[in-house]
Amino acid sequence: PMGSERTEMRKRQMSTTQETPDTAQAQLSTGNRGSNACCFCWCCCCSCSCLTVRNQDEERARRPSHELQAEGIPNCEESPAPTLEEVNAWAQSFDKLMLTPAGRNAFREFLRTEFSEENMLFWMACEELKQESNKSVIEEKARLIYEDYISILSPKEVSLDSRVREVINRNMLEPSQHTFDDAQLQIYTLMHRDSYPRFMNSAIYKDLLQSLSEKSTEA
């Protein structure tokens, strides 16, 4: 009986040893199928698009709000091509430049070369906020604007003095369409005095003016 038990134990050990590689191979194969499983079958024919979308959503949820908001901001506003008359008018005043989408697009392109595009983005965000009437939407947009352009932790923080920041902090206790009015005016003035004169002497403006002048002459 004792010898019989030892023989049985050897058989079980041998059986376990033989099964282990096969089991590991099966698990590996199953793992490979799971990571690349198609939505409709367990073959390795494709990556699962459902998992891809879900992973993208999870990654998006973890990203800073300024990155999410940036996705919703087009590289330029939709507008018809400016006329020679419009481009000449931009030189008359900063107000006329900012009045048209084409003018803002050209100026924004220039600000991008000076790494100060956040000034225009902030101004545009404030204009968008003024159009809202829903209280919850106003509060959410005000929070995003604060995080993206006012917070000292933001890479897109705009330059504001301490007085205006104090006003904003008070206004954020109960956000409204006009929470950032003082700040928007200060940034508008900054762009007018600092960036606008350089824009008028920039290659971006001069090339556009020359191109439209040549087309006008040809016509």
PDB file of C-alpha atoms in Angstrom:
ATOM      1  CA  PRO A   1       0.000   0.000   0.000  1.00  0.00           C
ATOM      2  CA  MET A   2       2.824   2.414   0.859  1.00  0.00           C
ATOM      3  CA  GLY A   3       4.515   1.773  -2.472  1.00  0.00           C
ATOM      4  CA  SER A   4       1.212   2.179  -4.216  1.00  0.00           C
ATOM      5  CA  GLU A   5       0.734   5.638  -2.621  1.00  0.00           C
ATOM      6  CA  ARG A   6       4.250   6.727  -3.668  1.00  0.00           C
ATOM      7  CA  THR A   7       3.587   5.580  -7.224  1.00  0.00           C
ATOM      8  CA  GLU A   8       0.316   7.512  -7.294  1.00  0.00           C
ATOM      9  CA  MET A   9       2.042  10.663  -5.990  1.00  0.00           C
ATOM     10  CA  ARG A  10       4.686  10.418  -8.758  1.00  0.00           C
ATOM     11  CA  LYS A  11       1.946  10.120 -11.369  1.00  0.00           C
ATOM     12  CA  ARG A  12       0.193  13.216 -10.021  1.00  0.00           C
ATOM     13  CA  GLN A  13       3.480  15.193  -9.981  1.00  0.00           C
ATOM     14  CA  MET A  14       4.300  14.158 -13.552  1.00  0.00           C
ATOM     15  CA  SER A  15       0.810  15.048 -14.666  1.00  0.00           C
ATOM     16  CA  THR A  16       1.090  18.496 -13.055  1.00  0.00           C
ATOM     17  CA  THR A  17       4.488  19.119 -14.667  1.00  0.00           C
ATOM     18  CA  GLN A  18       3.156  18.252 -18.103  1.00  0.00           C
ATOM     19  CA  GLU A  19       0.056  20.390 -17.722  1.00  0.00           C
ATOM     20  CA  THR A  20       1.867  23.530 -16.577  1.00  0.00           C
ATOM     21  CA  PRO A  21       3.417  24.573 -19.962  1.00  0.00           C
ATOM     22  CA  ASP A  22       0.188  23.794 -21.743  1.00  0.00           C
ATOM     23  CA  THR A  23      -1.799  25.798 -19.237  1.00  0.00           C
ATOM     24  CA  ALA A  24       0.607  28.755 -19.442  1.00  0.00           C
ATOM     25  CA  GLN A  25       0.457  28.656 -23.238  1.00  0.00           C
ATOM     26  CA  ALA A  26      -3.330  28.601 -23.121  1.00  0.00           C
ATOM     27  CA  GLN A  27      -3.411  31.553 -20.735  1.00  0.00           C
ATOM     28  CA  LEU A  28      -0.976  33.490 -22.907  1.00  0.00           C
ATOM     29  CA  SER A  29      -3.056  32.748 -25.969  1.00  0.00           C
ATOM     30  CA  THR A  30      -6.226  33.819 -24.173  1.00  0.00           C
ATOM     31  CA  GLY A  31      -4.567  37.016 -22.970  1.00  0.00           C
ATOM     32  CA  ASN A  32      -3.502  37.887 -26.502  1.00  0.00           C
ATOM     33  CA  ARG A  33      -6.984  37.321 -27.774  1.00  0.00           C
ATOM     34  CA  GLY A  34      -8.476  39.444 -25.022  1.00  0.00           C
ATOM     35  CA  SER A  35      -6.258  42.461 -25.696  1.00  0.00           C
ATOM     36  CA  ASN A  36      -7.003  42.489 -29.407  1.00  0.00           C
ATOM     37  CA  ALA A  37     -10.457  41.032 -29.374  1.00  0.00           C
ATOM     38  CA  CYS A  38     -12.928  42.073 -31.984  1.00  0.00           C
ATOM     39  CA  CYS A  39     -16.274  43.351 -30.700  1.00  0.00           C
ATOM     40  CA  PHE A  40     -18.158  40.490 -32.330  1.00  0.00           C
ATOM     41  CA  CYS A  41     -15.841  37.513 -31.953  1.00  0.00           C
ATOM     42  CA  TRP A  42     -12.886  36.245 -29.963  1.00  0.00           C
ATOM     43  CA  CYS A  43     -10.496  36.100 -32.861  1.00  0.00           C
ATOM     44  CA  CYS A  44      -7.367  38.239 -33.300  1.00  0.00           C
ATOM     45  CA  CYS A  45      -8.628  39.902 -36.450  1.00  0.00           C
ATOM     46  CA  CYS A  46      -8.773  43.457 -35.131  1.00  0.00           C
ATOM     47  CA  SER A  47      -8.419  45.756 -32.170  1.00  0.00           C
ATOM     48  CA  CYS A  48     -11.600  46.399 -30.284  1.00  0.00           C
ATOM     49  CA  SER A  49     -12.866  49.828 -31.288  1.00  0.00           C
ATOM     50  CA  CYS A  50     -15.176  49.913 -28.278  1.00  0.00           C
ATOM     51  CA  LEU A  51     -12.212  49.624 -25.905  1.00  0.00           C
ATOM     52  CA  THR A  52     -10.335  52.244 -27.902  1.00  0.00           C
ATOM     53  CA  VAL A  53     -13.172  54.743 -27.591  1.00  0.00           C
ATOM     54  CA  ARG A  54     -13.590  54.004 -23.894  1.00  0.00           C
ATOM     55  CA  ASN A  55      -9.870  54.466 -23.268  1.00  0.00           C
ATOM     56  CA  GLN A  56      -9.933  57.773 -25.144  1.00  0.00           C
ATOM     57  CA  ASP A  57     -12.866  58.957 -23.029  1.00  0.00           C
ATOM     58  CA  GLU A  58     -11.047  57.993 -19.827  1.00  0.00           C
ATOM     59  CA  GLU A  59      -7.912  59.781 -20.978  1.00  0.00           C
ATOM     60  CA  ARG A  60      -9.962  62.862 -21.897  1.00  0.00           C
ATOM     61  CA  ALA A  61     -11.530  62.923 -18.426  1.00  0.00           C
ATOM     62  CA  ARG A  62      -8.070  63.017 -16.859  1.00  0.00           C
ATOM     63  CA  ARG A  63      -6.816  65.900 -18.988  1.00  0.00           C
ATOM     64  CA  PRO A  64      -6.691  69.516 -17.717  1.00  0.00           C
ATOM     65  CA  SER A  65      -9.674  71.661 -18.577  1.00  0.00           C
ATOM     66  CA  HIS A  66      -7.599  74.094 -20.642  1.00  0.00           C
ATOM     67  CA  GLU A  67      -6.672  71.235 -23.009  1.00  0.00           C
ATOM     68  CA  LEU A  68     -10.302  70.227 -23.357  1.00  0.00           C
ATOM     69  CA  GLN A  69     -11.398  73.769 -24.022  1.00  0.00           C
ATOM     70  CA  ALA A  70      -8.626  74.213 -26.566  1.00  0.00           C
ATOM     71  CA  GLU A  71     -10.085  71.307 -28.542  1.00  0.00           C
ATOM     72  CA  GLY A  72     -13.299  73.272 -28.943  1.00  0.00           C
ATOM     73  CA  ILE A  73     -11.525  76.377 -30.178  1.00  0.00           C
ATOM     74  CA  PRO A  74     -10.946  76.390 -33.944  1.00  0.00           C
ATOM     75  CA  ASN A  75      -7.619  77.568 -35.324  1.00  0.00           C
ATOM     76  CA  CYS A  76      -9.534  80.493 -36.754  1.00  0.00           C
ATOM     77  CA  GLU A  77     -13.042  81.865 -36.828  1.00  0.00           C
ATOM     78  CA  GLU A  78     -15.159  81.170 -39.882  1.00  0.00           C
ATOM     79  CA  SER A  79     -15.204  84.250 -42.067  1.00  0.00           C
ATOM     80  CA  PRO A  80     -14.996  85.253 -45.716  1.00  0.00           C
ATOM     81  CA  ALA A  81     -11.638  86.388 -47.023  1.00  0.00           C
ATOM     82  CA  PRO A  82     -11.033  90.042 -46.146  1.00  0.00           C
ATOM     83  CA  THR A  83     -11.255  92.684 -48.846  1.00  0.00           C
ATOM     84  CA  LEU A  84      -8.561  95.255 -49.534  1.00  0.00           C
ATOM     85  CA  GLU A  85     -10.827  97.911 -48.048  1.00  0.00           C
ATOM     86  CA  GLU A  86     -11.210  95.933 -44.815  1.00  0.00           C
ATOM     87  CA  VAL A  87      -7.470  95.307 -44.463  1.00  0.00           C
ATOM     88  CA  ASN A  88      -6.760  99.003 -45.011  1.00  0.00           C
ATOM     89  CA  ALA A  89      -9.345  99.807 -42.330  1.00  0.00           C
ATOM     90  CA  TRP A  90      -7.434  97.684 -39.806  1.00  0.00           C
ATOM     91  CA  ALA A  91      -4.672 100.264 -39.933  1.00  0.00           C
ATOM     92  CA  GLN A  92      -7.090 103.019 -38.950  1.00  0.00           C
ATOM     93  CA  SER A  93      -7.891 101.675 -35.487  1.00  0.00           C
ATOM     94  CA  PHE A  94      -7.584  98.603 -33.294  1.00  0.00           C
ATOM     95  CA  ASP A  95     -11.364  98.636 -32.844  1.00  0.00           C
ATOM     96  CA  LYS A  96     -11.878  98.130 -36.585  1.00  0.00           C
ATOM     97  CA  LEU A  97      -9.378  95.269 -36.573  1.00  0.00           C
ATOM     98  CA  MET A  98     -11.184  93.502 -33.710  1.00  0.00           C
ATOM     99  CA  LEU A  99     -14.618  94.166 -35.185  1.00  0.00           C
ATOM    100  CA  THR A 100     -14.376  91.520 -37.914  1.00  0.00           C
ATOM    101  CA  PRO A 101     -13.603  87.775 -37.701  1.00  0.00           C
ATOM    102  CA  ALA A 102     -11.051  88.149 -40.518  1.00  0.00           C
ATOM    103  CA  GLY A 103      -9.265  90.870 -38.570  1.00  0.00           C
ATOM    104  CA  ARG A 104      -9.237  88.810 -35.389  1.00  0.00           C
ATOM    105  CA  ASN A 105      -7.945  85.788 -37.310  1.00  0.00           C
ATOM    106  CA  ALA A 106      -5.028  87.723 -38.777  1.00  0.00           C
ATOM    107  CA  PHE A 107      -4.200  89.331 -35.434  1.00  0.00           C
ATOM    108  CA  ARG A 108      -4.474  86.002 -33.647  1.00  0.00           C
ATOM    109  CA  GLU A 109      -2.053  84.464 -36.133  1.00  0.00           C
ATOM    110  CA  PHE A 110       0.397  87.239 -35.294  1.00  0.00           C
ATOM    111  CA  LEU A 111      -0.068  86.775 -31.538  1.00  0.00           C
ATOM    112  CA  ARG A 112       0.722  83.100 -31.990  1.00  0.00           C
ATOM    113  CA  THR A 113       4.146  84.018 -33.368  1.00  0.00           C
ATOM    114  CA  GLU A 114       4.762  86.090 -30.222  1.00  0.00           C
ATOM    115  CA  PHE A 115       3.494  83.330 -27.915  1.00  0.00           C
ATOM    116  CA  SER A 116       0.723  85.555 -26.581  1.00  0.00           C
ATOM    117  CA  GLU A 117      -2.288  83.998 -28.284  1.00  0.00           C
ATOM    118  CA  GLU A 118      -3.853  83.438 -24.862  1.00  0.00           C
ATOM    119  CA  ASN A 119      -4.771  87.139 -24.788  1.00  0.00           C
ATOM    120  CA  MET A 120      -7.042  86.746 -27.807  1.00  0.00           C
ATOM    121  CA  LEU A 121      -8.381  83.402 -26.579  1.00  0.00           C
ATOM    122  CA  PHE A 122      -9.285  84.967 -23.237  1.00  0.00           C
ATOM    123  CA  TRP A 123     -10.982  87.916 -24.907  1.00  0.00           C
ATOM    124  CA  MET A 124     -12.977  85.580 -27.161  1.00  0.00           C
ATOM    125  CA  ALA A 125     -13.972  83.381 -24.201  1.00  0.00           C
ATOM    126  CA  CYS A 126     -15.274  86.451 -22.371  1.00  0.00           C
ATOM    127  CA  GLU A 127     -17.289  87.490 -25.434  1.00  0.00           C
ATOM    128  CA  GLU A 128     -18.776  83.991 -25.596  1.00  0.00           C
ATOM    129  CA  LEU A 129     -19.635  84.099 -21.892  1.00  0.00           C
ATOM    130  CA  LYS A 130     -21.583  87.334 -22.391  1.00  0.00           C
ATOM    131  CA  GLN A 131     -23.886  85.546 -24.842  1.00  0.00           C
ATOM    132  CA  GLU A 132     -24.979  82.937 -22.277  1.00  0.00           C
ATOM    133  CA  SER A 133     -28.215  83.167 -20.290  1.00  0.00           C
ATOM    134  CA  ASN A 134     -28.366  79.756 -18.598  1.00  0.00           C
ATOM    135  CA  LYS A 135     -27.104  80.065 -15.009  1.00  0.00           C
ATOM    136  CA  SER A 136     -25.459  76.639 -14.830  1.00  0.00           C
ATOM    137  CA  VAL A 137     -23.727  77.137 -18.194  1.00  0.00           C
ATOM    138  CA  ILE A 138     -22.497  80.555 -17.083  1.00  0.00           C
ATOM    139  CA  GLU A 139     -21.038  79.082 -13.888  1.00  0.00           C
ATOM    140  CA  GLU A 140     -19.297  76.273 -15.768  1.00  0.00           C
ATOM    141  CA  LYS A 141     -17.847  78.565 -18.426  1.00  0.00           C
ATOM    142  CA  ALA A 142     -16.729  81.063 -15.788  1.00  0.00           C
ATOM    143  CA  ARG A 143     -14.947  78.260 -13.944  1.00  0.00           C
ATOM    144  CA  LEU A 144     -13.185  77.140 -17.120  1.00  0.00           C
ATOM    145  CA  ILE A 145     -12.124  80.688 -17.963  1.00  0.00           C
ATOM    146  CA  TYR A 146     -10.759  81.136 -14.457  1.00  0.00           C
ATOM    147  CA  GLU A 147      -8.814  77.864 -14.580  1.00  0.00           C
ATOM    148  CA  ASP A 148      -7.500  78.475 -18.085  1.00  0.00           C
ATOM    149  CA  TYR A 149      -6.576  82.154 -18.041  1.00  0.00           C
ATOM    150  CA  ILE A 150      -6.673  83.540 -14.476  1.00  0.00           C
ATOM    151  CA  SER A 151      -5.173  80.804 -12.310  1.00  0.00           C
ATOM    152  CA  ILE A 152      -1.440  81.206 -11.657  1.00  0.00           C
ATOM    153  CA  LEU A 153      -1.126  77.469 -12.237  1.00  0.00           C
ATOM    154  CA  SER A 154      -2.302  77.697 -15.828  1.00  0.00           C
ATOM    155  CA  PRO A 155       0.238  77.748 -18.685  1.00  0.00           C
ATOM    156  CA  LYS A 156      -2.124  80.180 -20.451  1.00  0.00           C
ATOM    157  CA  GLU A 157      -2.409  82.682 -17.606  1.00  0.00           C
ATOM    158  CA  VAL A 158      -2.958  86.246 -18.853  1.00  0.00           C
ATOM    159  CA  SER A 159      -1.239  89.258 -17.310  1.00  0.00           C
ATOM    160  CA  LEU A 160      -3.558  91.092 -14.900  1.00  0.00           C
ATOM    161  CA  ASP A 161      -2.900  93.470 -12.036  1.00  0.00           C
ATOM    162  CA  SER A 162      -3.771  92.642  -8.436  1.00  0.00           C
ATOM    163  CA  ARG A 163      -6.809  94.940  -8.357  1.00  0.00           C
ATOM    164  CA  VAL A 164      -8.480  93.162 -11.263  1.00  0.00           C
ATOM    165  CA  ARG A 165      -7.669  89.770  -9.782  1.00  0.00           C
ATOM    166  CA  GLU A 166      -9.352  90.763  -6.527  1.00  0.00           C
ATOM    167  CA  VAL A 167     -12.448  91.834  -8.463  1.00  0.00           C
ATOM    168  CA  ILE A 168     -12.527  88.494 -10.277  1.00  0.00           C
ATOM    169  CA  ASN A 169     -12.158  86.535  -7.037  1.00  0.00           C
ATOM    170  CA  ARG A 170     -15.136  88.390  -5.578  1.00  0.00           C
ATOM    171  CA  ASN A 171     -17.179  87.906  -8.731  1.00  0.00           C
ATOM    172  CA  MET A 172     -16.469  84.174  -8.773  1.00  0.00           C
ATOM    173  CA  LEU A 173     -18.507  83.792  -5.577  1.00  0.00           C
ATOM    174  CA  GLU A 174     -21.537  84.258  -7.829  1.00  0.00           C
ATOM    175  CA  PRO A 175     -20.441  84.123 -11.494  1.00  0.00           C
ATOM    176  CA  SER A 176     -22.320  86.059 -14.151  1.00  0.00           C
ATOM    177  CA  GLN A 177     -21.846  87.055 -17.795  1.00  0.00           C
ATOM    178  CA  HIS A 178     -19.843  90.061 -16.592  1.00  0.00           C
ATOM    179  CA  THR A 179     -17.516  88.331 -14.127  1.00  0.00           C
ATOM    180  CA  PHE A 180     -14.454  89.091 -16.241  1.00  0.00           C
ATOM    181  CA  ASP A 181     -15.414  92.482 -17.712  1.00  0.00           C
ATOM    182  CA  ASP A 182     -12.599  94.392 -15.976  1.00  0.00           C
ATOM    183  CA  ALA A 183     -10.059  91.747 -16.920  1.00  0.00           C
ATOM    184  CA  GLN A 184     -11.273  91.635 -20.526  1.00  0.00           C
ATOM    185  CA  LEU A 185     -10.910  95.402 -20.822  1.00  0.00           C
ATOM    186  CA  GLN A 186      -7.406  95.282 -19.388  1.00  0.00           C
ATOM    187  CA  ILE A 187      -6.321  92.587 -21.859  1.00  0.00           C
ATOM    188  CA  TYR A 188      -7.984  94.459 -24.733  1.00  0.00           C
ATOM    189  CA  THR A 189      -6.015  97.576 -23.770  1.00  0.00           C
ATOM    190  CA  LEU A 190      -2.813  95.544 -23.490  1.00  0.00           C
ATOM    191  CA  MET A 191      -3.250  94.096 -26.986  1.00  0.00           C
ATOM    192  CA  HIS A 192      -4.073  97.565 -28.332  1.00  0.00           C
ATOM    193  CA  ARG A 193      -1.042  99.298 -26.858  1.00  0.00           C
ATOM    194  CA  ASP A 194       1.505  96.508 -26.998  1.00  0.00           C
ATOM    195  CA  SER A 195       0.747  94.036 -29.801  1.00  0.00           C
ATOM    196  CA  TYR A 196      -1.293  96.036 -32.306  1.00  0.00           C
ATOM    197  CA  PRO A 197       1.542  98.429 -33.369  1.00  0.00           C
ATOM    198  CA  ARG A 198       3.852  95.467 -33.985  1.00  0.00           C
ATOM    199  CA  PHE A 199       1.133  93.661 -35.924  1.00  0.00           C
ATOM    200  CA  MET A 200       0.790  96.639 -38.279  1.00  0.00           C
ATOM    201  CA  ASN A 201       4.534  96.382 -39.037  1.00  0.00           C
ATOM    202  CA  SER A 202       4.556  92.590 -39.262  1.00  0.00           C
ATOM    203  CA  ALA A 203       5.084  90.467 -42.343  1.00  0.00           C
ATOM    204  CA  ILE A 204       1.689  88.862 -41.738  1.00  0.00           C
ATOM    205  CA  TYR A 205      -0.147  92.153 -42.240  1.00  0.00           C
ATOM    206  CA  LYS A 206       2.109  93.536 -44.974  1.00  0.00           C
ATOM    207  CA  ASP A 207       2.014  90.339 -47.022  1.00  0.00           C
ATOM    208  CA  LEU A 208      -1.777  90.191 -46.809  1.00  0.00           C
ATOM    209  CA  LEU A 209      -2.082  93.836 -47.812  1.00  0.00           C
ATOM    210  CA  GLN A 210       0.296  93.385 -50.733  1.00  0.00           C
ATOM    211  CA  SER A 211      -1.467  90.247 -51.938  1.00  0.00           C
ATOM    212  CA  LEU A 212      -4.861  91.953 -51.948  1.00  0.00           C
ATOM    213  CA  SER A 213      -3.425  95.054 -53.600  1.00  0.00           C
ATOM    214  CA  GLU A 214      -1.969  92.958 -56.434  1.00  0.00           C
ATOM    215  CA  LYS A 215      -5.269  91.150 -56.942  1.00  0.00           C
ATOM    216  CA  SER A 216      -7.098  94.460 -57.025  1.00  0.00           C
ATOM    217  CA  THR A 217      -4.668  95.801 -59.638  1.00  0.00           C
ATOM    218  CA  GLU A 218      -5.026  92.705 -61.800  1.00  0.00           C
ATOM    219  CA  ALA A 219      -8.814  92.962 -61.648  1.00  0.00           C
TER     220      ALA A 219
END
